[in-house]
mmCIF file of C-alpha atoms in Angstrom:
data_model
loop_
_atom_site.group_PDB
_atom_site.id
_atom_site.type_symbol
_atom_site.label_atom_id
_atom_site.label_comp_id
_atom_site.label_asym_id
_atom_site.label_seq_id
_atom_site.Cartn_x
_atom_site.Cartn_y
_atom_site.Cartn_z
ATOM 1 C CA UNK A 4 57.647 -32.535 -58.481
ATOM 2 C CA UNK A 5 59.029 -35.588 -56.847
ATOM 3 C CA UNK A 6 62.361 -36.986 -58.163
ATOM 4 C CA UNK A 7 61.963 -40.074 -60.447
ATOM 5 C CA UNK A 8 64.326 -42.911 -60.622
ATOM 6 C CA UNK A 9 64.353 -46.178 -62.543
ATOM 7 C CA UNK A 10 61.924 -48.741 -61.160
ATOM 8 C CA UNK A 11 61.172 -52.160 -62.880
ATOM 9 C CA UNK A 12 58.377 -53.518 -60.914
ATOM 10 C CA UNK A 13 56.187 -55.600 -63.266
ATOM 11 C CA UNK A 14 58.478 -54.849 -66.325
ATOM 12 C CA UNK A 15 60.579 -57.087 -68.302
ATOM 13 C CA UNK A 16 64.285 -57.005 -67.607
ATOM 14 C CA UNK A 17 66.100 -54.353 -69.582
ATOM 15 C CA UNK A 18 62.984 -52.225 -70.019
ATOM 16 C CA UNK A 19 63.372 -48.975 -68.214
ATOM 17 C CA UNK A 20 60.359 -47.523 -66.604
ATOM 18 C CA UNK A 21 60.957 -44.191 -64.638
ATOM 19 C CA UNK A 22 58.889 -44.465 -61.564
ATOM 20 C CA UNK A 23 58.849 -43.293 -57.863
ATOM 21 C CA UNK A 24 59.896 -45.877 -55.245
ATOM 22 C CA UNK A 25 57.932 -44.358 -52.226
ATOM 23 C CA UNK A 26 54.829 -42.612 -51.262
ATOM 24 C CA UNK A 27 53.987 -40.007 -48.789
ATOM 25 C CA UNK A 28 51.058 -40.898 -46.554
ATOM 26 C CA UNK A 29 49.656 -37.453 -45.629
ATOM 27 C CA UNK A 30 47.485 -39.003 -42.865
ATOM 28 C CA UNK A 31 46.596 -36.486 -40.280
ATOM 29 C CA UNK A 32 49.529 -34.088 -40.973
ATOM 30 C CA UNK A 33 47.079 -31.185 -41.635
ATOM 31 C CA UNK A 34 46.621 -31.308 -37.710
ATOM 32 C CA UNK A 35 50.103 -30.465 -36.577
ATOM 33 C CA UNK A 36 48.904 -29.310 -33.072
ATOM 34 C CA UNK A 37 47.139 -32.524 -32.382
ATOM 35 C CA UNK A 38 49.913 -35.009 -33.121
ATOM 36 C CA UNK A 39 50.690 -35.914 -29.567
ATOM 37 C CA UNK A 40 46.993 -36.176 -28.611
ATOM 38 C CA UNK A 41 46.178 -38.282 -31.736
ATOM 39 C CA UNK A 42 49.383 -40.522 -30.885
ATOM 40 C CA UNK A 43 48.111 -40.990 -27.329
ATOM 41 C CA UNK A 44 44.633 -41.715 -28.453
ATOM 42 C CA UNK A 45 45.584 -44.252 -31.115
ATOM 43 C CA UNK A 46 48.239 -45.968 -28.893
ATOM 44 C CA UNK A 47 45.511 -46.443 -26.219
ATOM 45 C CA UNK A 48 43.028 -47.887 -28.825
ATOM 46 C CA UNK A 49 45.894 -50.184 -30.054
ATOM 47 C CA UNK A 50 46.670 -51.424 -26.511
ATOM 48 C CA UNK A 51 42.958 -52.063 -25.553
ATOM 49 C CA UNK A 52 42.212 -53.589 -29.109
ATOM 50 C CA UNK A 53 45.103 -56.108 -28.726
ATOM 51 C CA UNK A 54 44.331 -57.021 -25.056
ATOM 52 C CA UNK A 55 40.553 -57.331 -25.641
ATOM 53 C CA UNK A 56 40.697 -59.512 -28.733
ATOM 54 C CA UNK A 57 43.491 -61.688 -27.075
ATOM 55 C CA UNK A 58 41.264 -62.214 -24.259
ATOM 56 C CA UNK A 59 38.412 -63.347 -26.424
ATOM 57 C CA UNK A 60 40.726 -65.778 -28.153
ATOM 58 C CA UNK A 61 42.007 -67.100 -24.874
ATOM 59 C CA UNK A 62 38.633 -67.641 -23.497
ATOM 60 C CA UNK A 63 37.356 -69.439 -26.537
ATOM 61 C CA UNK A 64 40.331 -71.839 -26.490
ATOM 62 C CA UNK A 65 40.378 -72.365 -22.763
ATOM 63 C CA UNK A 66 36.768 -72.446 -21.681
ATOM 64 C CA UNK A 67 34.931 -75.672 -22.590
ATOM 65 C CA UNK A 68 31.521 -73.913 -22.364
ATOM 66 C CA UNK A 69 32.648 -71.738 -25.334
ATOM 67 C CA UNK A 70 33.452 -74.656 -27.539
ATOM 68 C CA UNK A 71 30.500 -74.119 -29.861
ATOM 69 C CA UNK A 72 30.268 -72.962 -33.426
ATOM 70 C CA UNK A 73 29.284 -69.411 -32.599
ATOM 71 C CA UNK A 74 32.319 -69.010 -30.354
ATOM 72 C CA UNK A 75 34.646 -70.852 -32.664
ATOM 73 C CA UNK A 76 33.774 -68.065 -35.358
ATOM 74 C CA UNK A 77 34.190 -65.429 -32.730
ATOM 75 C CA UNK A 78 37.608 -66.645 -31.889
ATOM 76 C CA UNK A 79 38.440 -66.498 -35.675
ATOM 77 C CA UNK A 80 37.089 -62.833 -35.893
ATOM 78 C CA UNK A 81 39.148 -61.829 -32.839
ATOM 79 C CA UNK A 82 42.382 -63.296 -34.439
ATOM 80 C CA UNK A 83 41.488 -61.489 -37.568
ATOM 81 C CA UNK A 84 41.076 -58.185 -35.639
ATOM 82 C CA UNK A 85 44.472 -58.580 -34.003
ATOM 83 C CA UNK A 86 46.109 -58.723 -37.510
ATOM 84 C CA UNK A 87 43.836 -56.209 -39.020
ATOM 85 C CA UNK A 88 44.575 -53.420 -36.497
ATOM 86 C CA UNK A 89 48.377 -54.331 -36.631
ATOM 87 C CA UNK A 90 48.518 -53.824 -40.268
ATOM 88 C CA UNK A 91 47.714 -50.058 -40.046
ATOM 89 C CA UNK A 92 48.249 -48.813 -36.458
ATOM 90 C CA UNK A 93 51.975 -49.491 -35.816
ATOM 91 C CA UNK A 94 53.079 -47.505 -38.899
ATOM 92 C CA UNK A 95 50.551 -44.624 -38.129
ATOM 93 C CA UNK A 96 51.981 -44.466 -34.606
ATOM 94 C CA UNK A 97 55.436 -44.332 -35.875
ATOM 95 C CA UNK A 98 54.661 -41.493 -38.114
ATOM 96 C CA UNK A 99 53.208 -39.517 -35.236
ATOM 97 C CA UNK A 100 56.332 -40.062 -33.174
ATOM 98 C CA UNK A 101 58.976 -39.357 -36.095
ATOM 99 C CA UNK A 102 57.098 -37.159 -38.494
ATOM 100 C CA UNK A 103 58.274 -39.572 -41.225
ATOM 101 C CA UNK A 104 55.215 -40.320 -43.366
ATOM 102 C CA UNK A 105 57.058 -42.011 -46.287
ATOM 103 C CA UNK A 106 56.406 -45.430 -47.303
ATOM 104 C CA UNK A 107 58.074 -47.497 -50.020
ATOM 105 C CA UNK A 108 56.159 -48.662 -52.987
ATOM 106 C CA UNK A 109 56.785 -52.339 -51.948
ATOM 107 C CA UNK A 110 55.668 -51.601 -48.455
ATOM 108 C CA UNK A 111 52.536 -49.840 -49.634
ATOM 109 C CA UNK A 112 51.536 -52.926 -51.730
ATOM 110 C CA UNK A 113 52.186 -55.157 -48.877
ATOM 111 C CA UNK A 114 50.033 -53.167 -46.445
ATOM 112 C CA UNK A 115 47.262 -52.911 -49.046
ATOM 113 C CA UNK A 116 47.446 -56.630 -49.569
ATOM 114 C CA UNK A 117 47.118 -57.559 -45.841
ATOM 115 C CA UNK A 118 44.565 -54.863 -45.283
ATOM 116 C CA UNK A 119 42.393 -56.083 -48.289
ATOM 117 C CA UNK A 120 42.867 -59.679 -47.348
ATOM 118 C CA UNK A 121 41.746 -59.132 -43.700
ATOM 119 C CA UNK A 122 38.904 -56.932 -44.789
ATOM 120 C CA UNK A 123 37.619 -59.486 -47.301
ATOM 121 C CA UNK A 124 38.020 -62.336 -44.742
ATOM 122 C CA UNK A 125 36.027 -60.255 -42.233
ATOM 123 C CA UNK A 126 33.212 -59.864 -44.850
ATOM 124 C CA UNK A 127 33.053 -63.660 -45.163
ATOM 125 C CA UNK A 128 33.380 -64.412 -41.397
ATOM 126 C CA UNK A 129 30.576 -62.037 -40.641
ATOM 127 C CA UNK A 130 28.422 -63.808 -43.275
ATOM 128 C CA UNK A 131 29.286 -67.170 -41.839
ATOM 129 C CA UNK A 132 28.391 -65.978 -38.306
ATOM 130 C CA UNK A 133 24.968 -64.711 -39.590
ATOM 131 C CA UNK A 134 24.351 -68.051 -41.179
ATOM 132 C CA UNK A 135 25.141 -69.751 -37.833
ATOM 133 C CA UNK A 136 22.633 -67.506 -36.066
ATOM 134 C CA UNK A 137 20.044 -68.115 -38.924
ATOM 135 C CA UNK A 138 20.277 -71.790 -38.300
ATOM 136 C CA UNK A 139 20.188 -71.449 -34.502
ATOM 137 C CA UNK A 140 17.170 -69.459 -34.545
ATOM 138 C CA UNK A 141 15.118 -70.283 -37.780
ATOM 139 C CA UNK A 142 16.238 -74.008 -38.109
ATOM 140 C CA UNK A 143 16.929 -75.111 -34.492
ATOM 141 C CA UNK A 144 16.089 -78.925 -35.158
ATOM 142 C CA UNK A 145 18.695 -78.978 -37.982
ATOM 143 C CA UNK A 146 21.397 -76.854 -36.204
ATOM 144 C CA UNK A 147 23.313 -79.734 -34.623
ATOM 145 C CA UNK A 148 23.461 -81.876 -37.725
ATOM 146 C CA UNK A 149 24.485 -78.997 -39.930
ATOM 147 C CA UNK A 150 26.913 -76.978 -37.829
ATOM 148 C CA UNK A 151 29.352 -80.026 -37.224
ATOM 149 C CA UNK A 152 32.925 -79.239 -36.137
ATOM 150 C CA UNK A 153 34.129 -80.357 -39.583
ATOM 151 C CA UNK A 154 31.813 -77.952 -41.473
ATOM 152 C CA UNK A 155 32.690 -75.042 -39.050
ATOM 153 C CA UNK A 156 36.361 -75.735 -39.882
ATOM 154 C CA UNK A 157 35.629 -75.711 -43.680
ATOM 155 C CA UNK A 158 33.726 -72.387 -43.377
ATOM 156 C CA UNK A 159 36.379 -70.643 -41.435
ATOM 157 C CA UNK A 160 39.297 -72.016 -43.572
ATOM 158 C CA UNK A 161 37.450 -71.086 -46.740
ATOM 159 C CA UNK A 162 36.928 -67.560 -45.463
ATOM 160 C CA UNK A 163 40.696 -67.026 -44.840
ATOM 161 C CA UNK A 164 42.049 -69.088 -47.876
ATOM 162 C CA UNK A 165 39.576 -67.554 -50.307
ATOM 163 C CA UNK A 166 40.388 -64.062 -49.274
ATOM 164 C CA UNK A 167 44.173 -64.833 -49.465
ATOM 165 C CA UNK A 168 43.791 -66.106 -53.001
ATOM 166 C CA UNK A 169 41.633 -63.131 -54.258
ATOM 167 C CA UNK A 170 44.001 -60.509 -52.900
ATOM 168 C CA UNK A 171 46.918 -62.278 -54.308
ATOM 169 C CA UNK A 172 45.399 -62.045 -57.821
ATOM 170 C CA UNK A 173 44.498 -58.447 -57.254
ATOM 171 C CA UNK A 174 47.960 -57.554 -56.005
ATOM 172 C CA UNK A 175 49.655 -59.321 -59.025
ATOM 173 C CA UNK A 176 47.840 -57.008 -61.394
ATOM 174 C CA UNK A 177 48.632 -53.912 -59.138
ATOM 175 C CA UNK A 178 52.310 -54.833 -59.369
ATOM 176 C CA UNK A 179 52.219 -54.168 -63.287
ATOM 177 C CA UNK A 180 51.289 -50.575 -62.627
ATOM 178 C CA UNK A 181 53.925 -47.699 -62.949
ATOM 179 C CA UNK A 182 53.936 -44.616 -60.611
ATOM 180 C CA UNK A 183 55.634 -41.654 -61.965
ATOM 181 C CA UNK A 184 54.447 -39.045 -59.518
ATOM 182 C CA UNK A 185 52.882 -37.272 -57.760
ATOM 183 C CA UNK A 186 53.581 -39.578 -54.768
ATOM 184 C CA UNK A 187 51.294 -38.000 -52.028
ATOM 185 C CA UNK A 188 48.385 -40.090 -50.766
ATOM 186 C CA UNK A 189 45.813 -38.055 -48.721
ATOM 187 C CA UNK A 190 45.225 -41.035 -46.405
ATOM 188 C CA UNK A 191 46.666 -42.695 -43.433
ATOM 189 C CA UNK A 192 47.174 -46.119 -45.102
ATOM 190 C CA UNK A 193 47.556 -47.451 -48.619
ATOM 191 C CA UNK A 194 43.898 -47.956 -49.782
ATOM 192 C CA UNK A 195 43.236 -49.109 -53.221
ATOM 193 C CA UNK A 196 41.615 -46.090 -54.770
ATOM 194 C CA UNK A 197 44.055 -43.435 -53.792
ATOM 195 C CA UNK A 198 47.010 -45.658 -54.882
ATOM 196 C CA UNK A 199 45.827 -46.444 -58.346
ATOM 197 C CA UNK A 200 44.797 -42.843 -58.948
ATOM 198 C CA UNK A 201 48.601 -42.056 -58.849
ATOM 199 C CA UNK A 202 49.360 -44.454 -61.450
ATOM 200 C CA UNK A 203 50.630 -43.188 -64.804
ATOM 201 C CA UNK A 204 49.641 -46.371 -66.778
ATOM 202 C CA UNK A 205 46.232 -47.848 -67.742
ATOM 203 C CA UNK A 206 44.518 -48.998 -64.527
ATOM 204 C CA UNK A 207 41.520 -50.486 -66.513
ATOM 205 C CA UNK A 208 42.633 -54.154 -65.600
ATOM 206 C CA UNK A 209 42.911 -53.400 -61.999
ATOM 207 C CA UNK A 210 39.570 -51.530 -61.910
ATOM 208 C CA UNK A 211 37.702 -54.122 -63.648
ATOM 209 C CA UNK A 212 39.237 -56.916 -61.515
ATOM 210 C CA UNK A 213 38.405 -54.910 -58.371
ATOM 211 C CA UNK A 214 34.844 -54.361 -59.383
ATOM 212 C CA UNK A 215 34.445 -58.201 -60.047
ATOM 213 C CA UNK A 216 36.005 -59.266 -56.846
ATOM 214 C CA UNK A 217 34.171 -56.659 -54.681
ATOM 215 C CA UNK A 218 30.831 -57.938 -56.192
ATOM 216 C CA UNK A 219 31.730 -61.493 -55.242
ATOM 217 C CA UNK A 220 33.709 -60.941 -52.052
ATOM 218 C CA UNK A 221 32.172 -58.018 -50.440
ATOM 219 C CA UNK A 222 28.662 -57.487 -51.966
ATOM 220 C CA UNK A 223 27.626 -61.088 -51.900
ATOM 221 C CA UNK A 224 28.584 -61.762 -48.218
ATOM 222 C CA UNK A 225 26.784 -58.542 -47.289
ATOM 223 C CA UNK A 226 23.601 -59.552 -49.149
ATOM 224 C CA UNK A 227 23.859 -63.046 -47.467
ATOM 225 C CA UNK A 228 24.194 -61.467 -44.084
ATOM 226 C CA UNK A 229 21.266 -59.170 -44.882
ATOM 227 C CA UNK A 230 19.114 -62.027 -46.018
ATOM 228 C CA UNK A 231 19.916 -64.105 -42.779
ATOM 229 C CA UNK A 232 18.786 -61.248 -40.578
ATOM 230 C CA UNK A 233 15.756 -60.594 -42.498
ATOM 231 C CA UNK A 234 14.872 -64.239 -41.867
ATOM 232 C CA UNK A 235 16.067 -64.020 -38.245
ATOM 233 C CA UNK A 236 13.883 -60.978 -37.401
ATOM 234 C CA UNK A 237 10.943 -62.431 -39.133
ATOM 235 C CA UNK A 238 11.262 -65.636 -37.035
ATOM 236 C CA UNK A 239 11.696 -63.610 -33.859
ATOM 237 C CA UNK A 240 8.534 -61.460 -34.395
ATOM 238 C CA UNK A 241 6.560 -64.681 -34.901
ATOM 239 C CA UNK A 242 7.418 -65.828 -31.417
ATOM 240 C CA UNK A 243 4.308 -65.306 -29.216
ATOM 241 C CA UNK A 244 6.025 -64.517 -25.838
ATOM 242 C CA UNK A 245 7.975 -61.338 -25.148
ATOM 243 C CA UNK A 246 10.559 -63.273 -23.039
ATOM 244 C CA UNK A 247 10.900 -65.677 -26.069
ATOM 245 C CA UNK A 248 11.558 -62.788 -28.397
ATOM 246 C CA UNK A 249 14.097 -61.279 -26.075
ATOM 247 C CA UNK A 250 16.013 -64.682 -25.465
ATOM 248 C CA UNK A 251 16.171 -65.244 -29.316
ATOM 249 C CA UNK A 252 17.263 -61.738 -30.135
ATOM 250 C CA UNK A 253 19.935 -61.830 -27.363
ATOM 251 C CA UNK A 254 21.746 -64.658 -29.162
ATOM 252 C CA UNK A 255 22.212 -62.472 -32.293
ATOM 253 C CA UNK A 256 22.194 -58.813 -30.985
ATOM 254 C CA UNK A 257 26.021 -58.617 -30.433
ATOM 255 C CA UNK A 258 26.922 -59.930 -33.951
ATOM 256 C CA UNK A 259 24.101 -57.507 -35.370
ATOM 257 C CA UNK A 260 25.718 -54.707 -33.795
ATOM 258 C CA UNK A 261 29.077 -55.513 -35.195
ATOM 259 C CA UNK A 262 27.803 -56.109 -38.715
ATOM 260 C CA UNK A 263 25.880 -52.776 -38.515
ATOM 261 C CA UNK A 264 29.005 -50.856 -37.485
ATOM 262 C CA UNK A 265 31.481 -52.589 -39.930
ATOM 263 C CA UNK A 266 29.124 -52.516 -43.089
ATOM 264 C CA UNK A 267 27.728 -48.968 -42.159
ATOM 265 C CA UNK A 268 31.102 -47.299 -42.166
ATOM 266 C CA UNK A 269 32.522 -49.208 -45.004
ATOM 267 C CA UNK A 270 29.650 -48.357 -47.317
ATOM 268 C CA UNK A 271 29.764 -44.679 -46.220
ATOM 269 C CA UNK A 272 33.438 -44.497 -47.032
ATOM 270 C CA UNK A 273 33.311 -46.024 -50.491
ATOM 271 C CA UNK A 274 30.090 -44.331 -51.430
ATOM 272 C CA UNK A 275 31.380 -40.806 -50.497
ATOM 273 C CA UNK A 276 33.462 -39.167 -53.324
ATOM 274 C CA UNK A 277 37.030 -38.768 -52.042
ATOM 275 C CA UNK A 278 37.326 -35.292 -53.212
ATOM 276 C CA UNK A 279 36.973 -31.699 -52.029
ATOM 277 C CA UNK A 280 35.080 -31.215 -48.734
ATOM 278 C CA UNK A 281 34.163 -34.803 -48.521
ATOM 279 C CA UNK A 282 37.864 -36.073 -48.133
ATOM 280 C CA UNK A 283 38.107 -35.232 -44.503
ATOM 281 C CA UNK A 284 34.735 -37.022 -43.591
ATOM 282 C CA UNK A 285 35.789 -40.006 -45.588
ATOM 283 C CA UNK A 286 39.099 -40.232 -43.830
ATOM 284 C CA UNK A 287 37.139 -40.083 -40.328
ATOM 285 C CA UNK A 288 34.685 -42.787 -41.376
ATOM 286 C CA UNK A 289 37.932 -44.905 -42.540
ATOM 287 C CA UNK A 290 39.116 -44.691 -38.992
ATOM 288 C CA UNK A 291 35.964 -46.294 -37.890
ATOM 289 C CA UNK A 292 36.130 -49.345 -39.971
ATOM 290 C CA UNK A 293 39.872 -49.889 -39.812
ATOM 291 C CA UNK A 294 40.703 -48.769 -36.283
ATOM 292 C CA UNK A 295 37.565 -48.531 -34.095
ATOM 293 C CA UNK A 296 35.737 -51.709 -35.406
ATOM 294 C CA UNK A 297 38.431 -54.119 -34.165
ATOM 295 C CA UNK A 298 38.106 -52.305 -30.776
ATOM 296 C CA UNK A 299 34.286 -52.413 -30.738
ATOM 297 C CA UNK A 300 33.912 -55.956 -31.577
ATOM 298 C CA UNK A 301 35.328 -57.723 -28.365
ATOM 299 C CA UNK A 302 33.764 -54.981 -26.109
ATOM 300 C CA UNK A 303 30.443 -55.561 -27.710
ATOM 301 C CA UNK A 304 30.616 -59.378 -27.218
ATOM 302 C CA UNK A 305 31.945 -59.209 -23.672
ATOM 303 C CA UNK A 306 29.631 -56.500 -22.493
ATOM 304 C CA UNK A 307 26.430 -57.848 -24.144
ATOM 305 C CA UNK A 308 26.998 -61.507 -23.941
ATOM 306 C CA UNK A 309 26.382 -63.611 -20.755
ATOM 307 C CA UNK A 310 28.345 -66.487 -21.904
ATOM 308 C CA UNK A 311 31.430 -64.467 -22.351
ATOM 309 C CA UNK A 312 30.848 -62.494 -18.968
ATOM 310 C CA UNK A 313 30.526 -65.888 -17.148
ATOM 311 C CA UNK A 314 33.719 -67.295 -18.950
ATOM 312 C CA UNK A 315 35.580 -64.191 -17.793
ATOM 313 C CA UNK A 316 34.315 -64.676 -14.324
ATOM 314 C CA UNK A 317 35.329 -68.410 -14.261
ATOM 315 C CA UNK A 318 38.729 -67.429 -15.564
ATOM 316 C CA UNK A 319 39.128 -64.836 -12.689
ATOM 317 C CA UNK A 320 38.155 -67.479 -10.082
ATOM 318 C CA UNK A 321 40.467 -70.077 -11.562
ATOM 319 C CA UNK A 322 43.391 -67.876 -11.477
ATOM 320 C CA UNK A 323 42.351 -66.531 -8.001
ATOM 321 C CA UNK A 324 43.011 -62.988 -9.012
ATOM 322 C CA UNK A 325 39.870 -61.800 -7.181
ATOM 323 C CA UNK A 326 39.098 -64.239 -4.485
ATOM 324 C CA UNK A 327 35.841 -62.416 -3.621
ATOM 325 C CA UNK A 328 34.341 -63.058 -7.091
ATOM 326 C CA UNK A 329 33.201 -66.626 -5.967
ATOM 327 C CA UNK A 330 30.201 -64.931 -4.379
ATOM 328 C CA UNK A 331 29.226 -62.749 -7.267
#
């Protein structure tokens, strides 16, 4: 049984509440022989993720041909992925190196806040990007009038600020919880469910708030994204020529791939019971949507998108890194 000391988080002054002040993130500690391999793997993923997303942001800012609504939102998504992966991976890498898997209660709440905020913002941004593709393919004559610079800025800022506010409310309710032990979290980061399961006080308010916010901020964007792609695919199928279908689908295939990977793993994780034999698969799927998705996004957009490829080529030519690229 972990030692308990006085902790007054969320309590009135003078009211004692025995509570733990740190958690132990078990992470991948059950694989002691693979710690160095896992450290090398996740370090490589982190470096590539940061470099690839930074490249996308730099291209979107610097290349005039990418100053369009679709790439404006893509730049926002890449900024988000840089922050998203930095919320989890540095601490995980540190635990591989030092073997110290403890995290303070405050640190755990902070990590969950930023993780939840960024995950929610990603749901909104993916929905906004699907709406952008819906207008471009299904309503092309209205696209220029609707997707103005001001409207794009409003959609992006609404995604960020709305998520920030939602998680601020949720974390304020979580701060009222007391934790008296045990303090072991069988995960590699502070996710909501494993954290509140350790609380020794009533979690009804947090659970109800989470259900409401999840319905509004995760389920609703998912349904909007799904509806957009139903309309997009329906429109593409009505195009008479094969070349026309391929051209229309190429403008949204990268985003559709990202949406499928993100929501596919996210839904799998939160639909699987986090108990018994399913705990390990759930942890593996969590790696996909928290660590691998930020890596996959820029690679998908750069490898499957001709505009990004051409922007990279122009950047290389401008910097004269590879003089021979002029003839490619």
